[in-house]
Short mmCIF file of N, CA and C in Angstrom, two decimals:
data_model
loop_
_atom_site.label_atom_id
_atom_site.label_comp_id
_atom_site.label_asym_id
_atom_site.label_seq_id
_atom_site.Cartn_x
_atom_site.Cartn_y
_atom_site.Cartn_z
N UNK A 7 124.94 97.34 76.23
CA UNK A 7 124.93 96.72 77.14
C UNK A 7 124.21 97.04 78.43
N UNK A 8 124.19 98.49 78.59
CA UNK A 8 123.48 99.24 79.30
C UNK A 8 121.67 98.93 79.25
N UNK A 9 121.42 99.00 77.76
CA UNK A 9 120.06 99.12 77.54
C UNK A 9 119.53 97.57 77.74
N UNK A 10 120.23 96.46 77.12
CA UNK A 10 120.17 95.04 77.34
C UNK A 10 119.62 94.88 79.01
N UNK A 11 120.52 95.19 79.82
CA UNK A 11 120.31 94.88 81.55
C UNK A 11 118.94 95.74 81.82
N UNK A 12 118.82 96.77 81.37
CA UNK A 12 117.88 97.73 81.55
C UNK A 12 116.53 97.17 81.30
N UNK A 13 116.31 96.39 80.63
CA UNK A 13 115.28 95.77 79.64
C UNK A 13 114.84 94.52 80.73
N UNK A 14 115.89 93.62 81.22
CA UNK A 14 115.86 92.63 82.27
C UNK A 14 115.53 92.98 83.60
N UNK A 15 115.81 94.44 83.75
CA UNK A 15 115.25 94.74 85.29
C UNK A 15 114.19 94.96 85.62
N UNK A 16 113.64 94.20 86.80
CA UNK A 16 112.56 94.00 87.61
C UNK A 16 111.79 95.15 87.77
N UNK A 17 110.67 95.82 86.90
CA UNK A 17 109.86 96.61 87.33
C UNK A 17 108.82 96.82 88.65
N UNK A 18 108.72 97.88 89.37
CA UNK A 18 108.09 98.02 90.60
C UNK A 18 107.48 99.42 90.63
N UNK A 19 106.29 99.10 90.63
CA UNK A 19 105.35 100.40 91.25
C UNK A 19 105.01 100.36 92.86
N UNK A 20 105.34 101.37 93.44
CA UNK A 20 104.82 101.40 94.91
C UNK A 20 104.07 102.26 95.15
N UNK A 21 102.97 101.83 96.01
CA UNK A 21 101.87 102.66 96.33
C UNK A 21 101.71 102.72 97.84
N UNK A 22 101.72 103.89 98.36
CA UNK A 22 101.43 104.11 100.14
C UNK A 22 100.39 104.29 100.13
N UNK A 23 99.99 103.48 101.32
CA UNK A 23 98.48 103.78 101.71
C UNK A 23 98.28 104.09 102.98
N UNK A 24 97.36 105.03 103.51
CA UNK A 24 96.79 105.16 104.91
C UNK A 24 95.30 104.71 105.28
N UNK A 25 94.78 104.18 103.86
CA UNK A 25 93.73 103.50 104.13
C UNK A 25 92.43 104.78 104.02
N UNK A 26 92.73 105.57 103.50
CA UNK A 26 92.22 106.98 103.48
C UNK A 26 91.43 106.76 101.80
N UNK A 27 90.52 107.47 101.83
CA UNK A 27 90.03 107.32 100.46
C UNK A 27 90.64 108.04 99.07
N UNK A 28 91.46 108.66 99.66
CA UNK A 28 92.61 109.27 98.24
C UNK A 28 93.68 107.91 98.27
N UNK A 29 93.98 107.41 99.44
CA UNK A 29 95.13 106.50 99.11
C UNK A 29 94.50 104.96 98.12
N UNK A 30 92.93 104.82 98.68
CA UNK A 30 92.38 103.81 97.71
C UNK A 30 92.40 103.99 96.13
N UNK A 31 92.48 105.37 95.62
CA UNK A 31 92.40 105.70 94.37
C UNK A 31 93.88 106.02 93.88
N UNK A 32 94.82 106.47 94.78
CA UNK A 32 96.14 106.27 94.52
C UNK A 32 96.42 104.73 94.11
N UNK A 33 96.01 103.56 94.94
CA UNK A 33 96.35 102.34 94.92
C UNK A 33 95.69 101.76 93.39
N UNK A 34 94.48 102.02 92.85
CA UNK A 34 93.50 101.64 92.07
C UNK A 34 94.36 102.33 90.86
N UNK A 35 94.96 103.49 90.58
CA UNK A 35 95.90 103.85 89.55
C UNK A 35 97.37 102.89 89.42
N UNK A 36 98.19 102.52 90.65
CA UNK A 36 99.11 101.72 90.72
C UNK A 36 98.55 100.32 89.96
N UNK A 37 97.80 100.05 90.84
CA UNK A 37 97.16 98.43 89.92
C UNK A 37 96.85 98.51 88.71
N UNK A 38 96.36 99.37 88.44
CA UNK A 38 96.12 99.79 86.57
C UNK A 38 97.28 99.95 85.82
N UNK A 39 98.53 100.50 86.28
CA UNK A 39 99.82 100.20 85.81
C UNK A 39 100.80 98.53 86.47
N UNK A 40 100.24 98.30 87.03
CA UNK A 40 100.96 96.96 87.21
C UNK A 40 100.22 95.87 86.11
N UNK A 41 98.71 96.29 86.36
CA UNK A 41 98.14 95.19 85.33
C UNK A 41 98.58 95.42 83.70
N UNK A 42 98.72 96.71 83.32
CA UNK A 42 99.47 96.92 81.97
C UNK A 42 100.56 96.09 81.15
N UNK A 43 101.45 95.71 82.81
CA UNK A 43 102.71 95.13 82.29
C UNK A 43 102.90 93.86 83.30
N UNK A 44 102.82 92.86 82.47
CA UNK A 44 102.93 91.36 83.55
C UNK A 44 103.91 91.06 83.83
N UNK A 45 105.22 92.13 83.65
CA UNK A 45 106.37 91.87 84.65
C UNK A 45 106.53 92.74 85.62
N UNK A 46 105.43 93.45 85.90
CA UNK A 46 105.61 94.81 86.68
C UNK A 46 104.85 94.15 88.31
N UNK A 47 105.65 94.27 89.34
CA UNK A 47 105.31 94.28 90.69
C UNK A 47 104.53 95.41 91.61
N UNK A 48 103.52 95.38 92.15
CA UNK A 48 102.98 95.91 92.80
C UNK A 48 103.17 96.06 94.39
N UNK A 49 104.08 96.86 94.64
CA UNK A 49 104.11 97.22 96.29
C UNK A 49 103.50 98.03 96.88
N UNK A 50 102.78 97.43 98.53
CA UNK A 50 101.88 98.58 98.35
C UNK A 50 102.40 98.28 100.28
N UNK A 51 102.87 99.70 100.50
CA UNK A 51 103.22 99.84 101.79
C UNK A 51 102.29 100.87 102.73
N UNK A 52 101.98 100.56 103.97
CA UNK A 52 101.31 101.22 105.06
C UNK A 52 102.72 101.61 106.10
N UNK A 53 103.03 103.21 106.95
CA UNK A 53 103.72 103.52 107.62
C UNK A 53 102.79 103.41 108.71
N UNK A 54 103.56 102.97 110.03
CA UNK A 54 102.84 103.05 111.27
C UNK A 54 103.89 103.98 112.00
N UNK A 55 103.61 105.44 112.01
CA UNK A 55 104.38 106.00 113.00
C UNK A 55 103.91 106.32 114.16
N UNK A 56 104.77 106.52 115.24
CA UNK A 56 104.42 106.73 116.51
C UNK A 56 103.84 107.79 117.03
N UNK A 57 102.82 108.25 117.81
CA UNK A 57 102.33 109.17 118.31
C UNK A 57 102.89 109.82 119.86
N UNK A 58 103.35 110.96 119.85
CA UNK A 58 104.18 111.42 121.15
C UNK A 58 103.36 111.92 122.12
N UNK A 59 102.67 111.70 122.94
CA UNK A 59 101.55 112.84 123.68
C UNK A 59 102.67 113.12 124.76
N UNK A 60 102.53 114.57 125.30
CA UNK A 60 103.10 115.23 125.93
C UNK A 60 102.84 115.50 127.29
N UNK A 61 103.19 115.12 128.17
CA UNK A 61 102.99 115.39 129.70
C UNK A 61 103.83 116.58 130.12
N UNK A 62 103.03 117.40 130.49
CA UNK A 62 103.33 119.15 130.99
C UNK A 62 104.53 119.31 130.15
N UNK A 63 106.21 119.15 130.71
CA UNK A 63 107.13 119.56 130.21
C UNK A 63 108.06 118.61 129.10
N UNK A 64 107.51 117.44 129.35
CA UNK A 64 108.40 116.35 128.62
C UNK A 64 107.38 115.44 127.91
N UNK A 65 108.11 114.80 126.93
CA UNK A 65 107.46 113.44 125.80
C UNK A 65 107.62 112.32 126.63
N UNK A 66 106.45 111.84 126.93
CA UNK A 66 106.27 110.45 127.65
C UNK A 66 106.62 109.23 126.46
N UNK A 67 107.73 108.33 126.22
CA UNK A 67 107.82 107.34 125.35
C UNK A 67 107.84 105.84 125.80
N UNK A 68 107.48 106.07 127.44
CA UNK A 68 107.60 104.70 127.76
C UNK A 68 106.70 103.40 127.26
N UNK A 69 105.58 103.98 126.66
CA UNK A 69 104.87 103.33 126.35
C UNK A 69 104.78 102.38 124.82
N UNK A 70 105.89 103.16 123.88
CA UNK A 70 105.88 103.15 122.68
C UNK A 70 106.03 101.90 121.91
N UNK A 71 106.85 100.87 122.68
CA UNK A 71 107.06 99.66 122.29
C UNK A 71 105.69 98.76 121.72
N UNK A 72 105.06 99.00 123.02
CA UNK A 72 103.61 98.35 123.10
C UNK A 72 102.91 98.58 122.25
N UNK A 73 102.81 100.21 122.01
CA UNK A 73 101.79 100.84 121.09
C UNK A 73 102.22 100.29 119.76
N UNK A 74 103.39 100.29 119.49
CA UNK A 74 104.19 99.83 117.92
C UNK A 74 103.77 98.87 117.40
N UNK A 75 104.11 97.61 118.46
CA UNK A 75 103.81 96.43 118.35
C UNK A 75 102.40 96.18 117.87
N UNK A 76 101.37 96.89 119.07
CA UNK A 76 100.00 96.69 118.47
C UNK A 76 99.75 97.18 117.11
N UNK A 77 100.22 98.22 116.91
CA UNK A 77 99.83 99.00 115.40
C UNK A 77 100.46 98.69 114.33
N UNK A 78 101.29 97.52 114.88
CA UNK A 78 101.85 97.01 113.48
C UNK A 78 101.09 95.37 113.50
N UNK A 79 100.76 95.07 114.47
CA UNK A 79 99.48 93.75 114.14
C UNK A 79 98.48 93.74 113.29
N UNK A 80 97.80 95.33 113.72
CA UNK A 80 96.66 95.46 112.93
C UNK A 80 97.07 95.99 111.80
N UNK A 81 97.97 96.49 111.37
CA UNK A 81 98.55 97.15 109.94
C UNK A 81 98.84 95.85 109.14
N UNK A 82 99.60 94.84 109.76
CA UNK A 82 99.64 93.77 109.00
C UNK A 82 98.14 93.18 108.60
N UNK A 83 97.19 92.87 109.50
CA UNK A 83 95.87 92.22 109.21
C UNK A 83 94.90 93.32 108.43
N UNK A 84 95.14 94.52 108.38
CA UNK A 84 94.18 95.50 108.05
C UNK A 84 94.93 95.90 106.43
N UNK A 85 96.03 95.82 106.19
CA UNK A 85 96.70 96.10 104.90
C UNK A 85 96.38 95.17 103.79
N UNK A 86 96.40 94.06 104.04
CA UNK A 86 96.22 92.98 102.88
C UNK A 86 94.35 93.27 102.56
N UNK A 87 93.45 93.56 103.55
CA UNK A 87 92.06 93.51 103.52
C UNK A 87 91.99 94.86 102.86
N UNK A 88 92.43 96.00 102.72
CA UNK A 88 92.49 97.25 102.15
C UNK A 88 92.87 97.20 100.31
N UNK A 89 93.89 96.49 100.21
CA UNK A 89 94.25 96.12 98.70
C UNK A 89 93.76 94.67 98.25
N UNK A 90 93.10 93.73 98.93
CA UNK A 90 92.39 92.62 98.66
C UNK A 90 91.76 92.89 97.22
N UNK A 91 90.41 94.07 97.05
CA UNK A 91 89.83 93.59 96.28
C UNK A 91 90.11 94.17 95.18
N UNK A 92 90.79 95.30 95.07
CA UNK A 92 91.18 96.46 93.91
C UNK A 92 92.45 95.47 92.94
N UNK A 93 93.40 94.51 93.58
CA UNK A 93 94.12 93.93 92.84
C UNK A 93 94.30 92.40 92.62
N UNK A 94 92.82 91.63 93.24
CA UNK A 94 93.12 90.56 93.15
C UNK A 94 93.58 89.98 92.27
N UNK A 95 93.69 90.59 91.06
CA UNK A 95 94.08 89.59 89.80
C UNK A 95 95.63 89.20 89.87
N UNK A 96 96.14 90.15 90.54
CA UNK A 96 97.90 90.79 90.31
C UNK A 96 98.31 89.42 90.73
N UNK A 97 97.36 88.47 91.87
CA UNK A 97 98.49 87.78 92.58
C UNK A 97 99.64 87.98 93.39
N UNK A 98 100.66 86.90 92.96
CA UNK A 98 101.95 86.93 93.61
C UNK A 98 102.49 88.18 93.07
N UNK A 99 102.04 88.91 92.18
CA UNK A 99 102.90 90.19 91.82
C UNK A 99 102.74 91.30 92.72
N UNK A 100 101.69 90.98 93.95
CA UNK A 100 101.48 92.34 95.03
C UNK A 100 102.58 91.52 96.15
N UNK A 101 103.04 92.49 96.65
CA UNK A 101 103.69 92.77 97.98
C UNK A 101 103.53 93.81 98.73
N UNK A 102 103.01 93.29 100.04
CA UNK A 102 102.34 93.94 101.17
C UNK A 102 103.92 94.63 101.81
N UNK A 103 103.70 95.77 102.46
CA UNK A 103 104.93 96.37 103.38
C UNK A 103 104.30 97.05 104.62
N UNK A 104 104.38 96.46 105.86
CA UNK A 104 104.56 97.48 107.14
C UNK A 104 105.61 97.76 107.61
N UNK A 105 105.99 99.27 107.76
CA UNK A 105 107.12 99.78 108.13
C UNK A 105 106.85 100.86 109.00
N UNK A 106 107.99 101.10 110.23
CA UNK A 106 107.76 101.85 111.33
C UNK A 106 108.43 102.84 111.23
N UNK A 107 107.79 104.24 111.43
CA UNK A 107 108.60 105.62 111.38
C UNK A 107 108.03 106.44 110.94
N UNK A 108 108.98 107.47 110.23
CA UNK A 108 108.45 108.59 109.73
C UNK A 108 108.19 108.24 108.20
N UNK A 109 106.52 108.67 107.82
CA UNK A 109 106.05 107.94 106.56
C UNK A 109 107.10 108.33 105.06
N UNK A 110 107.47 109.82 105.30
CA UNK A 110 108.43 109.98 104.16
C UNK A 110 109.69 109.23 104.15
N UNK A 111 110.08 109.45 105.24
CA UNK A 111 111.70 108.44 105.22
C UNK A 111 111.38 106.90 104.77
N UNK A 112 110.51 106.33 105.34
CA UNK A 112 110.32 104.74 105.08
C UNK A 112 110.06 104.61 103.75
N UNK A 113 108.99 105.50 102.97
CA UNK A 113 108.72 105.08 101.73
C UNK A 113 109.85 105.40 101.01
N UNK A 114 110.74 106.36 101.21
CA UNK A 114 111.66 106.57 100.66
C UNK A 114 112.50 105.33 100.78
N UNK A 115 112.86 104.94 101.92
CA UNK A 115 114.01 103.73 101.90
C UNK A 115 113.28 102.69 101.14
N UNK A 116 112.09 102.33 101.27
CA UNK A 116 111.88 100.99 100.56
C UNK A 116 111.75 101.41 99.14
N UNK A 117 111.52 102.54 98.60
CA UNK A 117 111.56 103.06 97.47
C UNK A 117 112.94 102.60 96.62
N UNK A 118 113.89 103.04 97.57
CA UNK A 118 115.37 102.78 97.42
C UNK A 118 115.77 101.46 97.29
N UNK A 119 115.21 100.53 98.02
CA UNK A 119 115.66 99.11 98.30
C UNK A 119 114.86 98.65 97.26
N UNK A 120 113.25 98.82 96.57
CA UNK A 120 112.65 98.04 95.89
C UNK A 120 113.39 98.42 94.16
N UNK A 121 114.22 99.40 93.86
CA UNK A 121 114.84 99.42 93.06
C UNK A 121 116.25 98.72 93.12
N UNK A 122 116.58 98.62 94.01
CA UNK A 122 118.34 97.65 93.80
C UNK A 122 117.70 96.33 94.08
N UNK A 123 116.95 96.24 94.37
CA UNK A 123 116.66 94.52 94.07
C UNK A 123 116.64 93.73 92.95
N UNK A 124 116.59 92.57 92.42
CA UNK A 124 116.48 92.08 91.30
C UNK A 124 116.84 90.73 90.98
#
């Protein structure tokens, strides 16, 4: 019974990108995996992490809500542009995610969420 359930589970490959050359190569590899299996979805994630400029002896975070909102809006525009050419033929099997926080944590949370969805 577990074997039958495993075969019907949705398959997902997750590619985290930062718009650099190395993440472009990682995205291409992930897209190749998705192309090889017509039932596989490709999830592409970009994590926006806030910077904390230090002013003398304290960290100024008063501007963070505006900065995160602006960075998130740019990321929502830039992410589809980044993956558009390399994965055009995958169509609706591609899902883009923009997350906010620490990259390692957000990527792990999204990976866990993707494996539980079905």
